[in-house]
CSV table of C-alpha atoms in Angstrom, one decimal:
chain,number,residue,atom,x,y,z
A,1,MET,CA,11.5,-31.3,30.2
A,2,ASP,CA,10.9,-31.1,33.9
A,3,GLN,CA,11.8,-27.4,33.8
A,4,VAL,CA,9.4,-26.8,31.0
A,5,LYS,CA,6.5,-28.5,32.8
A,6,SER,CA,7.3,-26.6,36.0
A,7,SER,CA,7.3,-23.3,34.2
A,8,ARG,CA,3.9,-24.2,32.6
A,9,SER,CA,2.5,-25.1,36.0
A,10,ASN,CA,3.7,-21.9,37.5
A,11,TYR,CA,2.1,-20.0,34.6
A,12,HIS,CA,-1.3,-21.7,35.1
A,13,HIS,CA,-0.9,-21.0,38.9
A,14,LEU,CA,-0.5,-17.3,38.2
A,15,GLU,CA,-3.5,-17.4,35.9
A,16,ASN,CA,-5.6,-18.9,38.6
A,17,ILE,CA,-4.8,-16.3,41.2
A,18,ARG,CA,-5.9,-13.3,39.1
A,19,SER,CA,-8.1,-10.6,40.5
A,20,PRO,CA,-11.6,-11.7,41.4
A,21,LEU,CA,-13.0,-9.1,39.0
A,22,LEU,CA,-11.4,-10.9,36.1
A,23,ILE,CA,-12.5,-14.4,37.0
A,24,ASN,CA,-15.3,-15.8,34.8
A,25,SER,CA,-15.4,-12.6,32.7
A,26,SER,CA,-14.3,-12.2,29.1
A,27,PRO,CA,-12.4,-9.1,28.0
A,28,SER,CA,-14.4,-6.2,26.7
A,29,PRO,CA,-14.7,-5.6,22.9
A,30,LEU,CA,-12.6,-2.4,23.3
A,31,PHE,CA,-9.9,-4.4,25.1
A,32,ARG,CA,-9.9,-7.1,22.4
A,33,LYS,CA,-9.6,-4.5,19.7
A,34,PHE,CA,-6.7,-2.7,21.5
A,35,LYS,CA,-5.0,-6.0,22.0
A,36,THR,CA,-5.3,-7.0,18.4
A,37,SER,CA,-4.0,-3.7,17.1
A,38,LEU,CA,-1.2,-3.3,19.6
A,39,PRO,CA,1.5,-5.3,17.8
A,40,THR,CA,0.9,-3.4,14.6
A,41,LYS,CA,1.1,0.0,16.4
A,42,ILE,CA,4.4,-1.1,18.0
A,43,LYS,CA,5.7,-2.3,14.6
A,44,TYR,CA,4.8,1.1,13.2
A,45,PHE,CA,8.0,2.6,14.7
A,46,ASN,CA,10.4,0.6,12.6
A,47,LYS,CA,13.1,1.9,10.4
A,48,GLY,CA,10.7,2.5,7.6
A,49,PHE,CA,8.7,4.9,9.6
A,50,PHE,CA,11.8,6.4,11.1
A,51,ASN,CA,13.1,7.2,7.6
A,52,VAL,CA,9.9,9.0,6.7
A,53,LEU,CA,10.3,11.2,9.8
A,54,VAL,CA,13.9,11.9,9.0
A,55,LEU,CA,13.1,12.9,5.4
A,56,GLY,CA,10.3,15.2,6.5
A,57,ILE,CA,12.2,17.1,9.1
A,58,SER,CA,15.3,17.4,6.9
A,59,PHE,CA,13.4,18.6,3.9
A,60,LEU,CA,11.5,21.0,6.2
A,61,ILE,CA,14.7,22.7,7.2
A,62,LEU,CA,16.5,22.5,3.9
A,63,PHE,CA,13.7,24.0,1.9
A,64,SER,CA,12.9,26.6,4.5
A,65,ALA,CA,16.2,28.1,3.4
A,66,PHE,CA,15.8,27.4,-0.3
A,67,ASN,CA,12.2,28.7,-0.7
A,68,ILE,CA,13.1,32.0,1.1
A,69,LEU,CA,15.2,32.8,-1.9
A,70,LEU,CA,12.3,32.5,-4.3
A,71,PHE,CA,9.8,34.3,-2.0
A,72,TYR,CA,11.7,37.2,-0.6
A,73,PHE,CA,15.2,37.8,-1.9
A,74,THR,CA,14.8,38.0,-5.6
A,75,GLU,CA,15.0,41.8,-5.4
A,76,ILE,CA,18.4,41.6,-3.5
A,77,ARG,CA,19.9,39.3,-6.1
A,78,ARG,CA,18.5,40.0,-9.6
A,79,ARG,CA,20.2,36.9,-11.0
A,80,ILE,CA,18.2,34.6,-8.6
A,81,THR,CA,15.5,34.3,-11.2
A,82,ALA,CA,17.9,33.4,-14.0
A,83,SER,CA,19.7,31.0,-11.6
A,84,ALA,CA,16.4,29.3,-10.8
A,85,ILE,CA,15.7,28.8,-14.5
A,86,VAL,CA,19.1,27.3,-15.0
A,87,LEU,CA,18.7,25.0,-12.0
A,88,TYR,CA,15.3,23.6,-13.0
A,89,SER,CA,16.4,23.1,-16.6
A,90,SER,CA,19.5,21.3,-15.3
A,91,LEU,CA,17.3,19.2,-13.0
A,92,SER,CA,15.1,18.2,-15.9
A,93,GLY,CA,18.1,17.2,-18.0
A,94,PHE,CA,20.0,15.3,-15.3
A,95,SER,CA,16.9,13.3,-14.2
A,96,ILE,CA,17.3,10.8,-17.0
A,97,VAL,CA,20.7,9.6,-15.7
A,98,THR,CA,19.9,10.1,-12.0
A,99,PRO,CA,18.4,6.6,-11.4
A,100,SER,CA,21.7,5.1,-12.7
A,101,ILE,CA,23.7,7.2,-10.2
A,102,ILE,CA,21.4,6.3,-7.4
A,103,LYS,CA,21.6,2.5,-8.1
A,104,LEU,CA,25.4,2.7,-8.3
A,105,PHE,CA,26.1,4.8,-5.2
A,106,GLY,CA,23.0,4.0,-3.0
A,107,LEU,CA,20.1,6.0,-1.8
A,108,ARG,CA,21.6,7.4,1.4
A,109,THR,CA,24.7,8.7,-0.3
A,110,SER,CA,22.8,10.1,-3.3
A,111,ILE,CA,20.3,12.0,-1.2
A,112,ILE,CA,23.0,13.5,1.1
A,113,VAL,CA,25.1,14.6,-1.9
A,114,GLY,CA,22.0,16.1,-3.6
A,115,ALA,CA,21.1,18.0,-0.5
A,116,PHE,CA,24.7,19.4,-0.2
A,117,LEU,CA,24.6,20.5,-3.8
A,118,TYR,CA,21.4,22.4,-3.1
A,119,ALA,CA,23.1,24.1,-0.2
A,120,LEU,CA,26.0,25.1,-2.4
A,121,PHE,CA,23.5,26.8,-4.7
A,122,VAL,CA,22.4,29.0,-1.7
A,123,LEU,CA,26.0,29.7,-0.8
A,124,SER,CA,26.9,30.7,-4.4
A,125,LEU,CA,24.4,33.5,-4.3
A,126,SER,CA,26.3,35.2,-1.5
A,127,VAL,CA,29.0,36.3,-4.0
A,128,GLU,CA,28.5,38.9,-6.7
A,129,MET,CA,29.8,36.7,-9.5
A,130,ALA,CA,27.3,35.6,-12.1
A,131,PRO,CA,29.5,32.8,-13.6
A,132,VAL,CA,29.8,31.2,-10.1
A,133,SER,CA,26.0,31.3,-9.6
A,134,TYR,CA,25.1,29.9,-13.0
A,135,THR,CA,27.7,27.1,-12.7
A,136,MET,CA,26.5,26.1,-9.3
A,137,SER,CA,22.9,26.3,-10.6
A,138,THR,CA,23.8,23.7,-13.2
A,139,ILE,CA,25.5,21.5,-10.7
A,140,SER,CA,22.6,21.9,-8.2
A,141,GLY,CA,20.2,20.7,-10.9
A,142,LEU,CA,22.0,17.3,-10.6
A,143,GLY,CA,21.6,17.7,-6.8
A,144,GLY,CA,17.9,18.4,-7.1
A,145,SER,CA,17.3,15.4,-9.2
A,146,LEU,CA,19.3,13.2,-6.8
A,147,LEU,CA,17.4,14.7,-3.9
A,148,TRP,CA,13.9,14.2,-5.1
A,149,ILE,CA,14.2,10.9,-7.0
A,150,ALA,CA,16.0,9.3,-4.1
A,151,ASN,CA,13.4,10.8,-1.8
A,152,GLY,CA,10.6,9.1,-3.8
A,153,GLU,CA,12.5,5.8,-3.8
A,154,ILE,CA,13.1,5.9,0.0
A,155,LEU,CA,9.4,6.7,0.7
A,156,THR,CA,8.3,3.8,-1.4
A,157,ARG,CA,10.8,1.4,0.2
A,158,ALA,CA,9.8,2.5,3.6
A,159,ALA,CA,6.1,1.9,2.9
A,160,ASN,CA,6.8,-1.5,1.3
A,161,TYR,CA,9.1,-2.5,4.2
A,162,TYR,CA,6.4,-1.6,6.7
A,163,GLN,CA,3.8,-3.5,4.6
A,164,ARG,CA,5.9,-6.6,4.7
A,165,MET,CA,6.5,-6.3,8.5
A,166,ALA,CA,2.8,-5.8,9.1
A,167,LYS,CA,2.0,-8.8,6.9
A,168,LYS,CA,4.3,-11.0,9.0
A,169,GLU,CA,2.9,-9.6,12.3
A,170,ARG,CA,-0.8,-10.0,11.4
A,171,ASN,CA,-0.5,-13.0,9.2
A,172,LYS,CA,-2.9,-11.8,6.5
A,173,MET,CA,-2.8,-12.4,2.8
A,174,GLU,CA,-4.0,-8.9,1.9
A,175,ILE,CA,-3.4,-5.7,3.9
A,176,ASP,CA,-3.8,-2.0,3.2
A,177,HIS,CA,-1.0,-0.3,1.4
A,178,PHE,CA,0.9,2.3,3.3
A,179,ASN,CA,2.4,4.4,0.5
A,180,SER,CA,-0.3,7.0,0.8
A,181,ALA,CA,0.1,7.2,4.5
A,182,PHE,CA,3.8,7.7,4.4
A,183,THR,CA,3.5,10.2,1.6
A,184,VAL,CA,1.0,12.2,3.8
A,185,ILE,CA,3.4,12.1,6.8
A,186,PHE,CA,6.3,13.4,4.7
A,187,PHE,CA,4.4,16.2,3.0
A,188,ALA,CA,2.6,17.2,6.2
A,189,ILE,CA,6.1,17.9,7.8
A,190,TYR,CA,7.7,19.2,4.6
A,191,GLN,CA,5.0,21.7,3.8
A,192,LEU,CA,5.7,23.4,7.1
A,193,ASN,CA,8.7,25.0,5.3
A,194,SER,CA,6.4,27.9,4.3
A,195,LEU,CA,5.7,28.7,8.0
A,196,LEU,CA,9.3,28.2,9.2
A,197,GLY,CA,10.7,30.1,6.2
A,198,ASN,CA,8.3,32.9,6.8
A,199,LEU,CA,9.5,33.3,10.4
A,200,ILE,CA,13.2,33.0,9.4
A,201,SER,CA,12.9,35.6,6.6
A,202,THR,CA,11.0,38.1,8.8
A,203,SER,CA,13.6,37.8,11.6
A,204,MET,CA,16.5,38.2,9.1
A,205,LEU,CA,14.9,41.3,7.4
A,206,LYS,CA,14.4,42.9,10.8
A,207,LEU,CA,18.1,42.5,11.7
A,208,SER,CA,19.1,44.5,8.6
A,209,LEU,CA,22.0,42.2,7.9
A,210,GLY,CA,24.3,42.6,4.8
A,211,GLU,CA,23.6,40.6,1.7
A,212,PHE,CA,26.6,38.3,2.2
A,213,TRP,CA,25.5,37.4,5.8
A,214,LEU,CA,21.9,36.8,4.7
A,215,PHE,CA,22.9,34.1,2.2
A,216,LEU,CA,25.6,32.7,4.6
A,217,ILE,CA,23.0,32.2,7.3
A,218,LEU,CA,20.6,30.5,4.9
A,219,PHE,CA,23.5,28.2,3.9
A,220,ILE,CA,24.2,27.3,7.5
A,221,ILE,CA,20.4,26.6,8.0
A,222,SER,CA,20.5,24.3,5.0
A,223,LEU,CA,23.5,22.5,6.4
A,224,PHE,CA,21.4,21.5,9.5
A,225,GLY,CA,18.9,19.9,7.1
A,226,ILE,CA,21.8,17.9,5.5
A,227,ILE,CA,23.1,16.7,8.9
A,228,LEU,CA,19.6,15.4,9.7
A,229,LEU,CA,19.8,13.1,6.7
A,230,THR,CA,22.8,11.2,8.1
A,231,PRO,CA,20.7,8.9,10.5
A,232,LEU,CA,18.8,7.4,7.5
A,233,ARG,CA,18.5,3.7,7.9
A,234,ASN,CA,19.3,1.4,4.9
A,235,ILE,CA,16.4,-0.6,3.5
A,236,SER,CA,17.6,-2.9,0.8
A,237,PHE,CA,15.4,-3.8,-2.1
A,238,HIS,CA,15.1,-7.4,-0.9
A,239,GLU,CA,13.7,-6.2,2.4
A,240,THR,CA,10.6,-4.8,0.6
A,241,ILE,CA,9.6,-8.0,-1.2
A,242,THR,CA,8.4,-11.3,-0.1
A,243,THR,CA,10.4,-13.4,-2.5
A,244,ILE,CA,14.2,-13.8,-2.4
A,245,GLU,CA,16.1,-12.9,-5.5
A,246,TYR,CA,19.7,-14.0,-5.8
A,247,GLU,CA,22.3,-11.5,-6.9
A,248,LEU,CA,25.0,-12.2,-9.4
A,249,PRO,CA,28.5,-12.6,-7.9
A,250,LYS,CA,30.8,-9.6,-8.1
A,251,PRO,CA,33.2,-9.5,-11.1
A,252,PRO,CA,36.6,-10.8,-10.0
A,253,SER,CA,38.8,-8.2,-11.7
A,254,THR,CA,38.8,-4.4,-11.9
A,255,ARG,CA,38.3,-4.5,-15.7
A,256,ASP,CA,35.2,-6.8,-15.4
A,257,ARG,CA,33.8,-4.7,-12.6
A,258,LEU,CA,34.2,-1.5,-14.7
A,259,LEU,CA,32.5,-3.1,-17.7
A,260,ALA,CA,29.7,-4.4,-15.4
A,261,ILE,CA,29.2,-0.8,-14.1
A,262,ILE,CA,29.0,0.6,-17.6
A,263,ALA,CA,26.6,-2.1,-18.7
A,264,ASN,CA,24.4,-1.5,-15.6
A,265,VAL,CA,24.3,2.3,-16.4
A,266,LEU,CA,23.2,1.6,-19.9
A,267,VAL,CA,20.5,-0.7,-18.7
A,268,TYR,CA,19.3,1.8,-16.1
A,269,ILE,CA,19.1,4.6,-18.7
A,270,LYS,CA,17.2,2.2,-21.1
A,271,ASP,CA,14.8,1.4,-18.3
A,272,THR,CA,14.2,5.1,-17.6
A,273,ILE,CA,13.6,5.8,-21.3
A,274,SER,CA,11.2,2.9,-21.5
A,275,VAL,CA,9.2,4.2,-18.5
A,276,ILE,CA,9.1,7.7,-20.0
A,277,LEU,CA,7.8,6.4,-23.3
A,278,SER,CA,5.3,4.0,-21.8
A,279,PRO,CA,1.6,4.8,-22.7
A,280,LYS,CA,0.6,5.4,-19.1
A,281,MET,CA,3.5,7.8,-18.5
A,282,ILE,CA,2.8,9.7,-21.7
A,283,LEU,CA,-0.8,10.3,-20.6
A,284,PHE,CA,0.4,11.2,-17.1
A,285,SER,CA,3.1,13.6,-18.5
A,286,VAL,CA,0.6,16.5,-19.0
A,287,ILE,CA,-0.4,16.2,-15.4
A,288,PHE,CA,3.2,16.3,-14.4
A,289,PHE,CA,3.8,19.4,-16.5
A,290,TYR,CA,0.8,21.1,-15.0
A,291,SER,CA,2.1,20.3,-11.5
A,292,GLY,CA,5.3,22.1,-12.3
A,293,TYR,CA,3.7,25.0,-14.0
A,294,SER,CA,1.3,25.5,-11.1
A,295,ILE,CA,4.1,25.4,-8.6
A,296,ALA,CA,5.8,28.3,-10.4
A,297,PHE,CA,2.5,30.2,-10.2
A,298,PHE,CA,1.7,29.4,-6.6
A,299,TYR,CA,5.2,29.8,-5.2
A,300,ARG,CA,6.5,32.7,-7.3
A,301,VAL,CA,4.1,34.6,-9.6
A,302,LEU,CA,1.2,35.1,-7.2
A,303,PRO,CA,3.4,36.1,-4.1
A,304,ARG,CA,5.2,38.7,-6.3
A,305,VAL,CA,1.8,40.1,-7.3
A,306,MET,CA,0.8,40.4,-3.7
A,307,GLN,CA,4.1,42.1,-2.8
A,308,LYS,CA,3.6,44.7,-5.5
A,309,HIS,CA,0.0,45.6,-4.7
A,310,SER,CA,0.0,45.6,-0.9
A,311,ASN,CA,2.0,46.4,2.2
A,312,SER,CA,4.5,43.9,3.6
A,313,PHE,CA,2.3,43.1,6.6
A,314,ILE,CA,-0.4,41.0,4.8
A,315,VAL,CA,1.9,39.1,2.5
A,316,PRO,CA,3.8,37.0,5.1
A,317,TRP,CA,0.6,36.0,6.8
A,318,ALA,CA,-1.0,35.1,3.4
A,319,ILE,CA,2.0,32.9,2.6
A,320,ALA,CA,1.7,31.3,6.1
A,321,CYS,CA,-1.9,30.5,5.3
A,322,PHE,CA,-0.7,28.8,2.1
A,323,GLY,CA,1.8,26.7,4.0
A,324,LEU,CA,-0.8,25.7,6.7
A,325,SER,CA,-3.3,24.7,4.0
A,326,GLU,CA,-0.6,22.6,2.4
A,327,VAL,CA,-0.2,20.7,5.6
A,328,VAL,CA,-3.9,20.3,6.2
A,329,GLY,CA,-4.5,19.3,2.6
A,330,SER,CA,-1.7,16.6,2.7
A,331,LEU,CA,-3.3,15.0,5.8
A,332,LEU,CA,-6.9,15.4,4.4
A,333,PHE,CA,-6.3,14.1,0.9
A,334,GLY,CA,-4.0,11.3,2.1
A,335,ARG,CA,-6.6,10.0,4.5
A,336,LEU,CA,-9.3,10.2,1.8
A,337,SER,CA,-7.1,8.5,-0.7
A,338,ASP,CA,-6.8,5.5,1.7
A,339,LYS,CA,-10.5,5.5,2.5
A,340,ILE,CA,-12.3,6.2,-0.8
A,341,GLY,CA,-9.5,5.7,-3.4
A,342,LYS,CA,-7.3,7.9,-5.6
A,343,ARG,CA,-9.9,8.6,-8.3
A,344,PRO,CA,-12.3,10.6,-6.1
A,345,VAL,CA,-9.3,12.5,-4.5
A,346,MET,CA,-8.0,13.3,-8.0
A,347,ILE,CA,-11.4,14.6,-9.1
A,348,ALA,CA,-11.6,16.7,-5.9
A,349,THR,CA,-8.0,18.0,-6.6
A,350,ILE,CA,-9.0,19.1,-10.1
A,351,ILE,CA,-12.0,21.0,-8.7
A,352,PHE,CA,-9.7,22.7,-6.2
A,353,HIS,CA,-7.3,23.7,-9.0
A,354,VAL,CA,-10.2,25.2,-10.9
A,355,LEU,CA,-11.2,27.2,-7.8
A,356,ALA,CA,-7.6,28.2,-7.2
A,357,ILE,CA,-7.1,29.7,-10.7
A,358,SER,CA,-10.5,31.4,-10.4
A,359,SER,CA,-9.8,32.9,-7.0
A,360,SER,CA,-6.4,34.1,-8.1
A,361,PHE,CA,-8.1,36.6,-10.3
A,362,ALA,CA,-9.5,38.2,-7.1
A,363,THR,CA,-6.0,38.6,-5.8
A,364,VAL,CA,-4.8,40.2,-9.1
A,365,TYR,CA,-7.8,42.5,-9.8
A,366,TRP,CA,-9.5,43.3,-6.5
A,367,PRO,CA,-8.1,45.7,-3.9
A,368,PRO,CA,-5.8,44.1,-1.3
A,369,SER,CA,-7.6,42.7,1.7
A,370,TYR,CA,-7.5,39.6,4.0
A,371,ILE,CA,-10.3,38.0,1.9
A,372,THR,CA,-8.7,38.5,-1.5
A,373,TYR,CA,-5.3,37.3,-0.2
A,374,PHE,CA,-6.0,34.7,2.4
A,375,VAL,CA,-8.9,32.7,0.8
A,376,PRO,CA,-7.1,32.2,-2.6
A,377,GLN,CA,-3.9,31.2,-0.8
A,378,ILE,CA,-5.8,28.6,1.3
A,379,ILE,CA,-7.4,27.2,-1.9
A,380,CYS,CA,-4.1,27.1,-3.7
A,381,GLY,CA,-2.5,25.2,-0.9
A,382,LEU,CA,-5.2,22.6,-0.8
A,383,ALA,CA,-5.0,22.2,-4.6
A,384,ASP,CA,-1.2,21.8,-4.6
A,385,SER,CA,-1.1,19.4,-1.7
A,386,GLY,CA,-3.8,17.2,-3.2
A,387,LEU,CA,-2.1,16.9,-6.5
A,388,ASN,CA,1.2,16.0,-4.8
A,389,VAL,CA,-0.4,13.3,-2.7
A,390,VAL,CA,-2.1,11.6,-5.7
A,391,ILE,CA,1.0,11.7,-7.9
A,392,TYR,CA,3.3,10.2,-5.2
A,393,SER,CA,0.7,7.6,-4.3
A,394,VAL,CA,0.4,6.5,-7.9
A,395,LEU,CA,4.2,6.5,-8.6
A,396,GLY,CA,5.1,4.7,-5.4
A,397,GLY,CA,2.0,2.5,-5.3
A,398,THR,CA,2.5,-1.1,-4.1
A,399,GLY,CA,1.2,-4.5,-5.2
A,400,ASP,CA,-0.1,-4.8,-8.7
A,401,TYR,CA,-0.1,-1.0,-9.0
A,402,PHE,CA,3.5,-0.6,-9.7
A,403,LYS,CA,6.7,-2.7,-10.3
A,404,TYR,CA,9.1,-2.2,-7.3
A,405,ALA,CA,12.2,-2.2,-9.5
A,406,LYS,CA,10.9,0.8,-11.6
A,407,THR,CA,10.2,3.2,-8.8
A,408,SER,CA,13.3,5.4,-9.4
A,409,GLU,CA,12.6,5.5,-13.2
A,410,ALA,CA,9.0,6.6,-12.6
A,411,PHE,CA,10.1,9.4,-10.2
A,412,SER,CA,12.8,10.3,-12.7
A,413,SER,CA,10.2,10.8,-15.4
A,414,PHE,CA,8.1,12.8,-13.1
A,415,LYS,CA,10.9,15.2,-12.1
A,416,ILE,CA,12.0,15.6,-15.8
A,417,ILE,CA,8.6,16.8,-16.8
A,418,GLN,CA,7.7,18.7,-13.6
A,419,SER,CA,11.0,20.6,-13.6
A,420,LEU,CA,10.4,21.5,-17.2
A,421,GLY,CA,7.0,22.9,-16.2
A,422,VAL,CA,8.5,24.9,-13.3
A,423,CYS,CA,11.2,26.3,-15.6
A,424,ILE,CA,8.7,27.4,-18.2
A,425,GLY,CA,6.4,28.8,-15.5
A,426,ILE,CA,9.3,31.0,-14.1
A,427,VAL,CA,10.1,32.2,-17.6
A,428,PHE,CA,6.5,33.1,-18.4
A,429,GLY,CA,6.1,34.8,-15.1
A,430,THR,CA,9.2,36.9,-15.8
A,431,LEU,CA,8.5,37.8,-19.4
A,432,PHE,CA,4.7,38.0,-19.6
A,433,SER,CA,2.0,39.6,-17.5
A,434,VAL,CA,0.3,37.7,-14.7
A,435,GLN,CA,-2.9,37.6,-16.7
A,436,THR,CA,-1.1,35.6,-19.4
A,437,VAL,CA,0.2,33.2,-16.9
A,438,GLN,CA,-3.2,32.7,-15.5
A,439,PHE,CA,-4.8,32.0,-18.8
A,440,THR,CA,-2.1,29.6,-19.9
A,441,LEU,CA,-2.3,27.8,-16.5
A,442,ALA,CA,-6.1,27.4,-17.1
A,443,GLY,CA,-5.4,26.1,-20.6
A,444,VAL,CA,-2.9,23.5,-19.3
A,445,LEU,CA,-5.3,22.5,-16.6
A,446,PHE,CA,-8.0,21.9,-19.2
A,447,ILE,CA,-5.7,19.7,-21.3
A,448,SER,CA,-4.6,17.9,-18.1
A,449,ILE,CA,-8.2,17.0,-17.4
A,450,LEU,CA,-8.7,15.5,-20.9
A,451,PHE,CA,-5.5,13.5,-20.5
A,452,TYR,CA,-6.5,12.3,-17.0
A,453,ILE,CA,-9.9,11.1,-18.4
A,454,ALA,CA,-8.1,9.1,-21.1
A,455,LEU,CA,-5.6,7.8,-18.5
A,456,ASP,CA,-8.2,6.7,-16.0
A,457,TRP,CA,-10.4,5.2,-18.7
A,458,ASN,CA,-7.7,3.0,-20.1
A,459,PHE,CA,-5.5,2.5,-17.0
A,460,PRO,CA,-7.6,3.1,-13.9
A,461,ILE,CA,-5.4,4.6,-11.1
A,462,ASP,CA,-7.5,2.8,-8.5
A,463,GLY,CA,-6.8,-0.5,-10.2
A,464,LYS,CA,-10.3,-1.9,-10.0
A,465,ARG,CA,-9.9,-3.9,-13.2
A,466,LYS,CA,-6.7,-5.3,-11.9
A,467,ILE,CA,-8.4,-6.5,-8.7
A,468,LYS,CA,-10.8,-8.6,-10.9
A,469,LYS,CA,-7.9,-10.0,-12.8
A,470,THR,CA,-6.1,-10.8,-9.6
A,471,ARG,CA,-9.1,-12.9,-8.3
A,472,ARG,CA,-9.3,-14.8,-11.6
A,473,CYS,CA,-5.6,-15.5,-11.4
A,474,LYS,CA,-5.8,-16.7,-7.8
A,475,GLN,CA,-8.5,-19.2,-8.9
A,476,ASN,CA,-6.2,-20.5,-11.5
A,477,ASN,CA,-3.3,-20.7,-8.9
A,478,HIS,CA,-1.0,-18.2,-10.5
A,479,LEU,CA,-0.4,-14.5,-9.8
A,480,PRO,CA,-0.5,-11.6,-12.2
A,481,HIS,CA,2.7,-9.7,-13.0
A,482,GLU,CA,1.3,-6.6,-14.7
A,483,PRO,CA,2.6,-3.4,-13.0
A,484,TYR,CA,1.0,0.0,-13.3
A,485,PHE,CA,3.9,1.4,-15.3
């Protein structure tokens, strides 16, 4: 006790001998604001934020190699188009069982294995053997579903983990949700793959390497992206919630453990199917399909049109503008989503998609120029990034918006439908004219707008009706348990 009193007296003594400028003067409002926000900013660099940075940089490098195949090297390997169709079809099919695999083997293992299978797809194209390429395309579909569904779950857990840490630090009952912010950070880094891939492909084409060495170098580049996934920190489900849930004890015997695994797999598949067939997901499914169909148009159909109608000098710069606008759009729409809500951002995104389809006609029909190539690519990048931000914000939303345990199932439903849209978009772009693809894209967008109106009318994505219900429930001393999906 004497030591405690002496330490306190020393502390007060030090306080009394402060600088004369600080005596009898209160801190400025700016200093108080900085002091209040300082712990939160320090807490921002926890393992949740670290995982977001790791994911963004890893996906940036991995998809710089993968997207080069779709942009530049389809003429070198004719079967790349068919392999891409097989891959996205397989991705759509495997997505229904992927949540079960992720929950059995863990997020970190699943995303690393998925990235490695993606890299093997790149390597398989280095050999002039169609059976090998198509087999690896099918297997890589499983890898793609593992990669993207685990990515969505990791982003959601990272946001929920940080939200819980911030709530402890600031001791507030209600704080802002960070899912949109973390989604923005991830996509802002990831969308740079268009710029990095553009630089890599231009350098490789100038070296005049053989086909085998081109694909081998791309495989090595993708391996660097896989290695960057290894530092991912584990965030368990219990670290993202405020209540403690007790787990059942492990089965004592191997037979019981095997039966428990089989039972869990069946439960996971049942949960995935129930989410897919939920009314909200059915209404959202048309938007998911349009997202995939527009990806095939923005990333594959439109660049091929530019390559056919102009010299090779303008096209890389136009694609670079697309990638840069993706980055800017992710930052812009993510910030607006936090400030004004998801509904206004979704409406703005729809407007940008209308402008993107309209401006693409200038790229197709008008003579090649910087205006007819750069402006449509910038608008397309803004439209695509805005839709990605809104979808990820809704699927990974926190609080009453979404049930934590169903995040993987929701992202699984999203990847099933989106991959189907990408696959159909690639097929249409190969078999039909670009004008047909443009008009079908406009038709799907119109249907998506109708379904979005029905979705937001019955189940508001900003959850305003749920906020009123939450207040009523708090007055009655009980909490609501209605998730978004």
